């Protein structure tokens, strides 16, 4: 991997491994992970949360892998 300006550039082989769960990344998001957020947002615990966008991507957007 090449680190440049705090960005990580993966080879095509590494990207495929990350997406399929065979690499250092999290892998494919499971339905249960999305459902857990939906259940929380539907609960009284989330009554003060409005107008938010929740990204469920295992840290991909944050560049964690």
Coordinates of C-alpha atoms in Angstrom, one line a residue, residues 1-36:
X1 CA 0.0 0.0 0.0
X2 CA 1.1 3.5 -0.8
X3 CA 0.4 6.3 1.8
X4 CA 0.2 9.7 0.3
X5 CA -1.5 12.7 1.9
X6 CA -3.1 10.5 4.5
X7 CA -4.9 8.5 1.8
X8 CA -4.5 4.8 1.4
X9 CA -4.4 3.4 -2.1
X10 CA -5.1 -0.3 -2.4
X11 CA -4.4 -2.5 -5.3
X12 CA -7.3 -4.0 -7.2
X13 CA -6.6 -7.4 -5.5
X14 CA -6.6 -5.8 -2.0
X15 CA -9.9 -3.9 -2.8
X16 CA -11.6 -7.2 -3.8
X17 CA -10.3 -8.8 -0.6
X18 CA -11.7 -6.0 1.5
X19 CA -15.1 -6.1 -0.2
X20 CA -15.4 -9.8 0.1
X21 CA -14.2 -9.9 3.7
X22 CA -10.9 -11.6 3.0
X23 CA -8.7 -8.5 3.6
X24 CA -7.9 -6.2 6.4
X25 CA -11.2 -4.3 6.0
X26 CA -14.6 -5.1 7.6
X27 CA -16.2 -6.7 4.5
X28 CA -19.7 -6.6 3.3
X29 CA -22.2 -4.8 5.5
X30 CA -24.8 -7.3 6.9
X31 CA -28.6 -6.6 7.1
X32 CA -28.5 -7.0 10.8
X33 CA -26.1 -4.1 11.2
X34 CA -28.5 -1.8 9.3
X35 CA -31.5 -3.2 11.3
X36 CA -29.7 -2.5 14.6

